[in-house]
Amino acid sequence: MDRSNEAGLSKASPLCLSLCTVFYCCLTLSCIAIVIFLGIRNPVTGPTTSLQVGDILSNSSALIKANYSVSSATFFMFPEGTVFVTATEPPKITDHLPPKHLSISSIRYDLNYLGLVTPIYLLPGSILHYNVSITSNERLDSSYSACLYLFTSLTRFQNFLSFVENDNSSNMISYCFTSPVTPRQPTLASHSFDIVEASKYYVGVELVSGVNVIMMANASVVRVYYDTRGLSPHCNMVQLCHIDICDELLCSHSS
């Protein structure tokens, strides 16, 4: 079951940028934050920031950039997490997760790769790919046979499954299969969602109503994450981590 917590922020000196993040993981996953400090500008005090990072897979990470040479950050993480600090953006690793068969048992259903109502956390450059087989016992009058929907909000995903409509439904990322379906003959189709924002993702499917439509799906994932193997942890498996990054002429480093 998912676990999350609220984040708090300790006040930094006027010369430091303050960041705060809470990391969210499912089950026993360890979260990884990569904090990058670049550039030289007049530092300011920033707002508290909350993030939800992670899924039941490993190596989930968030990248936080602070464009100041004098910066301070306090991280409150639950469960425990690891924080790295680096001056350059680390390389990324791409994993190809194997195809997984998913069954559809109602007009609106869950098509999450990791299981029922279980999100997958993805970074930009990742891909969610679906191969589907659609069969109908009769000719379809609709312009589509099934639609896929991509969500970043658990509430909106649950509303979708419960047939609860909302004012933003037209803004959902979706794709409808419009290929003609010959009665009693499987129609093969595919679609990929290209991920452009780091987030947890949920996928749902809606079959055309009023006729007997059977759909089978295989899902696969191209998963991008940061390579931290060359980095030394600033804080390792802790709930509280404080970082000071300072210009030598202005202040000294403390941890």
mmCIF file of N, CA and C in Angstrom, residues 2 13 16 30 36 46 49 59 83 86 89 93 144 147 208 225 237 241 244:
data_model
loop_
_atom_site.group_PDB
_atom_site.id
_atom_site.type_symbol
_atom_site.label_atom_id
_atom_site.label_comp_id
_atom_site.label_asym_id
_atom_site.label_seq_id
_atom_site.Cartn_x
_atom_site.Cartn_y
_atom_site.Cartn_z
ATOM 1 N N ASP A 2 0.409 2.257 -0.674
ATOM 2 C CA ASP A 2 1.175 3.477 -0.771
ATOM 3 C C ASP A 2 1.326 4.117 0.595
ATOM 4 N N SER A 13 19.573 30.853 6.086
ATOM 5 C CA SER A 13 20.040 32.222 6.219
ATOM 6 C C SER A 13 19.650 33.012 4.986
ATOM 7 N N CYS A 16 20.956 31.993 1.522
ATOM 8 C CA CYS A 16 20.779 30.623 1.049
ATOM 9 C C CYS A 16 19.388 30.401 0.477
ATOM 10 N N SER A 30 13.419 2.387 -1.603
ATOM 11 C CA SER A 30 14.207 3.536 -1.171
ATOM 12 C C SER A 30 14.142 4.618 -2.229
ATOM 13 N N ILE A 36 21.337 19.206 -7.689
ATOM 14 C CA ILE A 36 22.366 19.785 -8.537
ATOM 15 C C ILE A 36 22.412 21.289 -8.321
ATOM 16 N N GLY A 46 13.415 30.161 -1.012
ATOM 17 C CA GLY A 46 12.382 29.563 -1.842
ATOM 18 C C GLY A 46 11.291 28.931 -1.002
ATOM 19 N N THR A 49 8.600 22.722 -1.060
ATOM 20 C CA THR A 49 8.190 21.936 -2.216
ATOM 21 C C THR A 49 7.945 20.500 -1.785
ATOM 22 N N ASN A 59 15.381 2.180 -7.995
ATOM 23 C CA ASN A 59 16.097 3.233 -8.727
ATOM 24 C C ASN A 59 15.237 4.431 -9.107
ATOM 25 N N VAL A 83 20.233 10.928 -0.608
ATOM 26 C CA VAL A 83 20.402 12.192 -1.318
ATOM 27 C C VAL A 83 21.830 12.288 -1.828
ATOM 28 N N THR A 86 25.666 16.835 -6.716
ATOM 29 C CA THR A 86 26.613 16.828 -7.824
ATOM 30 C C THR A 86 26.546 18.151 -8.569
ATOM 31 N N GLU A 89 24.757 17.263 -14.247
ATOM 32 C CA GLU A 89 23.641 16.327 -14.334
ATOM 33 C C GLU A 89 24.154 14.922 -14.609
ATOM 34 N N ILE A 93 20.052 6.014 -17.384
ATOM 35 C CA ILE A 93 20.027 4.614 -17.786
ATOM 36 C C ILE A 93 18.631 4.302 -18.331
ATOM 37 N N TYR A 144 -14.949 4.523 -32.604
ATOM 38 C CA TYR A 144 -13.810 3.913 -31.921
ATOM 39 C C TYR A 144 -14.281 2.641 -31.216
ATOM 40 N N CYS A 147 -10.560 3.224 -25.858
ATOM 41 C CA CYS A 147 -9.689 4.383 -25.630
ATOM 42 C C CYS A 147 -8.805 4.131 -24.420
ATOM 43 N N VAL A 208 -15.964 0.641 -25.913
ATOM 44 C CA VAL A 208 -17.213 1.206 -26.409
ATOM 45 C C VAL A 208 -18.381 0.458 -25.758
ATOM 46 N N TYR A 225 15.950 6.259 -15.850
ATOM 47 C CA TYR A 225 16.252 6.735 -14.501
ATOM 48 C C TYR A 225 17.707 7.191 -14.452
ATOM 49 N N MET A 237 19.947 6.649 3.372
ATOM 50 C CA MET A 237 18.883 5.952 4.070
ATOM 51 C C MET A 237 18.522 6.630 5.390
ATOM 52 N N CYS A 241 17.691 15.136 6.036
ATOM 53 C CA CYS A 241 18.996 15.427 5.433
ATOM 54 C C CYS A 241 19.098 16.919 5.185
ATOM 55 N N ASP A 244 24.268 22.180 2.844
ATOM 56 C CA ASP A 244 24.717 23.550 2.596
ATOM 57 C C ASP A 244 25.739 23.510 1.474
#
